[in-house]
Short mmCIF file of C-alpha atoms in Angstrom, two decimals:
data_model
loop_
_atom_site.label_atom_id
_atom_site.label_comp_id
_atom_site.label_asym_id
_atom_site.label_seq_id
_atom_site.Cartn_x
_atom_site.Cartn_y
_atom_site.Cartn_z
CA UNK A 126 0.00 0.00 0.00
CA UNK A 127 1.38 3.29 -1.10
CA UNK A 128 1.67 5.96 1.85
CA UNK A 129 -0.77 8.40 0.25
CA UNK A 130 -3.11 8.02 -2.36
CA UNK A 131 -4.68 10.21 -4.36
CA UNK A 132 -7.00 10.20 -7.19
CA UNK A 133 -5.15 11.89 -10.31
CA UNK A 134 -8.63 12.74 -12.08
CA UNK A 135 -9.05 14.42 -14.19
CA UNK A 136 -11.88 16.39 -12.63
CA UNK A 137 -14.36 18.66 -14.31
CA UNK A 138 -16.72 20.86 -13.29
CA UNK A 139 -18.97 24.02 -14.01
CA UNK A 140 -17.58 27.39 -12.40
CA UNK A 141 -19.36 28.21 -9.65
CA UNK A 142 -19.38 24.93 -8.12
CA UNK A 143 -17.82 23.49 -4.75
CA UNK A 144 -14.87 21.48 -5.54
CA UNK A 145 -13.89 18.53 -3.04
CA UNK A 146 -10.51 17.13 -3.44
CA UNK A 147 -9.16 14.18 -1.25
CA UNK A 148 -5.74 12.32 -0.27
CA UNK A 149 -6.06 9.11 1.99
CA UNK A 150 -2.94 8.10 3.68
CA UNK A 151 -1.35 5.04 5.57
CA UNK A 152 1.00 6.23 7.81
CA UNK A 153 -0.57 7.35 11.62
CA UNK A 154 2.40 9.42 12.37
CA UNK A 155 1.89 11.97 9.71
CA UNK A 156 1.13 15.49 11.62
CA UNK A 157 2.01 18.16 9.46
CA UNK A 158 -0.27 18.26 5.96
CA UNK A 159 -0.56 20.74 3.15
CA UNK A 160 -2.13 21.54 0.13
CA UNK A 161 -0.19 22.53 -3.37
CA UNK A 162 -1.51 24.17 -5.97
CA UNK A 163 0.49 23.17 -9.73
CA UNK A 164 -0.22 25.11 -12.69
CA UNK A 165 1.31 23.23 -16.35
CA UNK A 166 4.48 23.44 -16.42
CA UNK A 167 5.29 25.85 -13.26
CA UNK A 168 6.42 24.96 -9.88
CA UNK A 169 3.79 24.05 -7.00
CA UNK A 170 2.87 27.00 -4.97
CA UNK A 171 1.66 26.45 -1.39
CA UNK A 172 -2.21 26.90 -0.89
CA UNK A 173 -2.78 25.69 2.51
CA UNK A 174 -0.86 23.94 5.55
CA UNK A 175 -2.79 22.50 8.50
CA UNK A 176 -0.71 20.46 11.69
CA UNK A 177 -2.98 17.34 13.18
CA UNK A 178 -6.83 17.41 12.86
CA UNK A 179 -9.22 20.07 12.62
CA UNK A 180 -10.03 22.34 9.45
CA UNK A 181 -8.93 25.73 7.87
CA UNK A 182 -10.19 28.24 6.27
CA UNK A 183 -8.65 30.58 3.75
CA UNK A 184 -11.00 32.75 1.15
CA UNK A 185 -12.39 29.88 -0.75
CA UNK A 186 -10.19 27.14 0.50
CA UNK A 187 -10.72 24.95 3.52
CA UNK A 188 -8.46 22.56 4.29
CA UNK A 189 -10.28 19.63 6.13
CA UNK A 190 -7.90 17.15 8.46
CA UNK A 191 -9.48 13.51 9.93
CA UNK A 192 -6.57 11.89 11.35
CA UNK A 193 -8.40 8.91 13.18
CA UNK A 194 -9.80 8.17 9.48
CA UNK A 195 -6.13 9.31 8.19
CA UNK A 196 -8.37 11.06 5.15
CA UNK A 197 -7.51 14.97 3.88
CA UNK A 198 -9.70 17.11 2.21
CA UNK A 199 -9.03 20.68 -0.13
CA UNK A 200 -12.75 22.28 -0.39
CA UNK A 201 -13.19 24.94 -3.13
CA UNK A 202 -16.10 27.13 -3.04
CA UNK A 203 -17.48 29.16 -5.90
CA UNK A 204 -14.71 27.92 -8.07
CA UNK A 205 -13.66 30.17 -10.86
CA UNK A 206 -11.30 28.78 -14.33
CA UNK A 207 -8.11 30.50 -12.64
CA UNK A 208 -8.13 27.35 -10.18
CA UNK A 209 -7.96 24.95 -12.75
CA UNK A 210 -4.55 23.27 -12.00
CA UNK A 211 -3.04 20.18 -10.16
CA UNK A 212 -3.52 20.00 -6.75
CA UNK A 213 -1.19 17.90 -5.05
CA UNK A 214 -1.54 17.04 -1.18
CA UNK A 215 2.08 16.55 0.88
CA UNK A 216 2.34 15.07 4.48
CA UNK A 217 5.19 15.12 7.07
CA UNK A 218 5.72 13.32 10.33
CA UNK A 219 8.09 16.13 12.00
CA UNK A 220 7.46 19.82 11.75
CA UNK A 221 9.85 22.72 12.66
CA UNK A 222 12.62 20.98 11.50
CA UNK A 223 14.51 21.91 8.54
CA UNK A 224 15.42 18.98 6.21
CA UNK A 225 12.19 17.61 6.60
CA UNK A 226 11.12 14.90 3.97
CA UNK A 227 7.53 15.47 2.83
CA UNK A 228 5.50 12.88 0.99
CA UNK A 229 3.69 13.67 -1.79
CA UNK A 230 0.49 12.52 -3.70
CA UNK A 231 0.38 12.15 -6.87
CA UNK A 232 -1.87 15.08 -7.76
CA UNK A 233 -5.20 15.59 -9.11
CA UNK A 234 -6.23 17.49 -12.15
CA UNK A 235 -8.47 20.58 -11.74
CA UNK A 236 -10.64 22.05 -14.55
CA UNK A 237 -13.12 24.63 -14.37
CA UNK A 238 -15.08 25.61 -16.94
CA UNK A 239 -16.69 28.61 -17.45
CA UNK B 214 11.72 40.06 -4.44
CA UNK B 215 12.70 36.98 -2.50
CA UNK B 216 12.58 33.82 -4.32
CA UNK B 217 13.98 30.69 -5.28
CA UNK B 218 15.21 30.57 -9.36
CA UNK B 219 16.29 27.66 -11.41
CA UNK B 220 18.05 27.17 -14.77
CA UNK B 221 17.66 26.93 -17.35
CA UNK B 222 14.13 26.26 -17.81
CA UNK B 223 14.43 23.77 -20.50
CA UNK B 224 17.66 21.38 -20.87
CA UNK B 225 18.81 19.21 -23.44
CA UNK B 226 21.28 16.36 -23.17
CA UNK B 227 22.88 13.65 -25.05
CA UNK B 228 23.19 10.22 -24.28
CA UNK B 229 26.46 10.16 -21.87
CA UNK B 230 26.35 13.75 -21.12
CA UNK B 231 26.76 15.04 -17.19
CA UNK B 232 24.61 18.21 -17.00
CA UNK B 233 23.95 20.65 -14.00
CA UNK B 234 20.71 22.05 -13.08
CA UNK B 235 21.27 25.49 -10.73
CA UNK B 236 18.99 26.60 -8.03
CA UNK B 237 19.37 29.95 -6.19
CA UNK B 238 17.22 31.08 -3.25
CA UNK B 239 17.32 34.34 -1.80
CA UNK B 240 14.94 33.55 0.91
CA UNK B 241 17.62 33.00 3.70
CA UNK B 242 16.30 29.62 3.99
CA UNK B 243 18.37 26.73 5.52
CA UNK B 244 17.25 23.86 3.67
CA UNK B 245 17.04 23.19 0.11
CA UNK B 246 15.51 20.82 -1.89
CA UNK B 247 15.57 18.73 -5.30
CA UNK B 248 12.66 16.76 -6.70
CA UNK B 249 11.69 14.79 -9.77
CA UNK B 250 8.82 14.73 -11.13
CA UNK B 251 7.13 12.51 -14.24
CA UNK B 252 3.97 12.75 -15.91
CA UNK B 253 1.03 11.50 -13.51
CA UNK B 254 3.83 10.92 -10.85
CA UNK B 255 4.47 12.88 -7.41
CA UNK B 256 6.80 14.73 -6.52
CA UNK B 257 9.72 12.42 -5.54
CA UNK B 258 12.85 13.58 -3.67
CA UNK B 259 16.39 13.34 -4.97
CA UNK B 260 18.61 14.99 -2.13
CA UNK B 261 18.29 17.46 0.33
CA UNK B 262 20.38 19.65 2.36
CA UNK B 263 20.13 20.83 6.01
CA UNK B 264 22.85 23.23 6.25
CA UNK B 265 25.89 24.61 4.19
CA UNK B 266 28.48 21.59 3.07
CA UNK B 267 26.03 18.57 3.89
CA UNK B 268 23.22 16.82 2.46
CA UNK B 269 21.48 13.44 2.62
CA UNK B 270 20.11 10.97 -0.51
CA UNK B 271 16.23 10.91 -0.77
CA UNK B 272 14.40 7.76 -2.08
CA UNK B 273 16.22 8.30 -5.85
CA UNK B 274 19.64 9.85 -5.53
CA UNK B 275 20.96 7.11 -7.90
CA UNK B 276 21.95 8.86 -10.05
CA UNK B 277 22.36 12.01 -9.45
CA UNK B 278 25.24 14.25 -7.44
CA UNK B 279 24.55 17.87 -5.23
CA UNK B 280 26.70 20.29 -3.27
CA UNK B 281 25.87 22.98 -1.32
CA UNK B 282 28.81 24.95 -0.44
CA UNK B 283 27.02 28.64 -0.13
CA UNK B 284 23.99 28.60 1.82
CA UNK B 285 21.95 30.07 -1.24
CA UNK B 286 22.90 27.66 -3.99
CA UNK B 287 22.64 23.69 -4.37
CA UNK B 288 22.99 22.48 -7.88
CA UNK B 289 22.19 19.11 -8.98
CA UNK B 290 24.19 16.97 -11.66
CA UNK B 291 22.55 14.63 -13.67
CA UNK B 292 25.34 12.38 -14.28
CA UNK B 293 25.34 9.56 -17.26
CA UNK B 294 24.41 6.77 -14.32
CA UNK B 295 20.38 8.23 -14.74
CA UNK B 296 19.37 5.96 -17.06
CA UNK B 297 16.13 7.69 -17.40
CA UNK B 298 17.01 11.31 -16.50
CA UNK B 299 14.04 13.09 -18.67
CA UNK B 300 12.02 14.63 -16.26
CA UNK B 301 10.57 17.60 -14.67
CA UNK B 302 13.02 19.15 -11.63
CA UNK B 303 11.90 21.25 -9.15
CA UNK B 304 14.15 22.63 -6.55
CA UNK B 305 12.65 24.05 -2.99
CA UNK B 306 13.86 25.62 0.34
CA UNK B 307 12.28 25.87 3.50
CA UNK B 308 13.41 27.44 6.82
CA UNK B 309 11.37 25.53 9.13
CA UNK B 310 10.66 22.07 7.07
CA UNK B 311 7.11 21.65 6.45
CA UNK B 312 6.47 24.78 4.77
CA UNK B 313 8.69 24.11 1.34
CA UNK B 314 8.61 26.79 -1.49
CA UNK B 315 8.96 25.63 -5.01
CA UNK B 316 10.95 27.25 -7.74
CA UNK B 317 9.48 27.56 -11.35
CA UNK B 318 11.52 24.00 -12.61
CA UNK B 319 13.70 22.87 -15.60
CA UNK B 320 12.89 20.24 -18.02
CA UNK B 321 15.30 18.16 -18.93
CA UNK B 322 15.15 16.10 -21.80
CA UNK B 323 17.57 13.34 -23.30
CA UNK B 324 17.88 13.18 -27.49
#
């Protein structure tokens, strides 16, 4: 079993619409998660980092944590073409510490049309 | 404007070639990063570096050869041992670990 799955998509939907996008993972001693955002061809930027469980908003984004279910979640309301992209989800088991290995998903594929 | 840079952008190389990929980061960040990443793949990591003058193999260093002997600046060599070096590169630095920042990437691409 691969330590994090995600499903590469591709995923299409209207603009306007609420956009769920999820990473499941296998190992429990992952505290540290974050969401990328990967436009074709650029580097990933950093959307959204979140430590242990809980959620987190920012504008349209909310970042969703379940760590008993070891399950992630990227919500995008009122999504808009610009956000089409590859979202890939990374996880780490030590934070604060520079030199810190994170795992990655594999990404999945955003588009919005409008 | 603080940032991390990489090139060239694209990169071509022949069959037997060593080339070097550069990656500058004025961010004052300790650690620095390399990745590879292939079409539908993740990101996978290559080497990393703590600090100025060492660095550790990630899960595919085979291959592949870093320094880091100024604390803004860790090139990677893709040395003739890759056999299948074609492949997106990203570099990234962080100052606390988690929180990694990604520079724009080169292709590389054997003929």
């Amino acid at each position: 079993q691969k330590e994090v799955e995600q499903d590469p998509g591709p995923l299409s939907v209207p603009e306007g619409a609420i956009v769920s996008l999820n990473c499941t993972y296998s190992n429990s001693a992952f505290q540290y998660f974050m969401w990328y955002r990967q436009y074709s061809r650029k580097g990933p930027e950093l959307l959204m980092y979140t430590y242990s469980s809980g959620n987190k908003e920012d504008g349209r984004f909310t970042a969703q944590v379940d760590k008993s279910s070891k399950y992630i979640s990227l919500f995008i309301r009122d999504s808009q073409p610009s956000d089409s992209a590859t979202y890939l989800c990374a996880m780490s088991e030590i934070g604060g510490q520079a030199g810190t290995a994170l795992i990655f998903g594999k990404g999945t594929t955003l588009s919005v049309s409008s | 404007d603080g940032g991390i840079t990489q090139s060239p952008k694209y990169l071509f190389r022949k069959e037997g070639q060593n080339v070097t990929l550069s990656c500058e980061q004025n961010l004052n960040h300790d650690a620095m990063y390399w990745y590879r990443q292939d079409p539908g793949q993740g990101l996978r990591l290559i080497y990393y570096s703590q600090i100025v003058n060492d660095f550790q193999k990630g899960d595919i260093a085979e291959g592949y050869s870093v320094s880091r002997e100024k604390k803004e600046s860790f090139p990677l060599t893709v040395t003739s041992a890759q056999k299948n070096p074609t492949a997106f590169y990203l570099c990234a630095s962080s100052i606390a670990g988690d929180e990694q920042f990604f520079g724009p990437g080169t292709r590389l691409t054997v003929l």
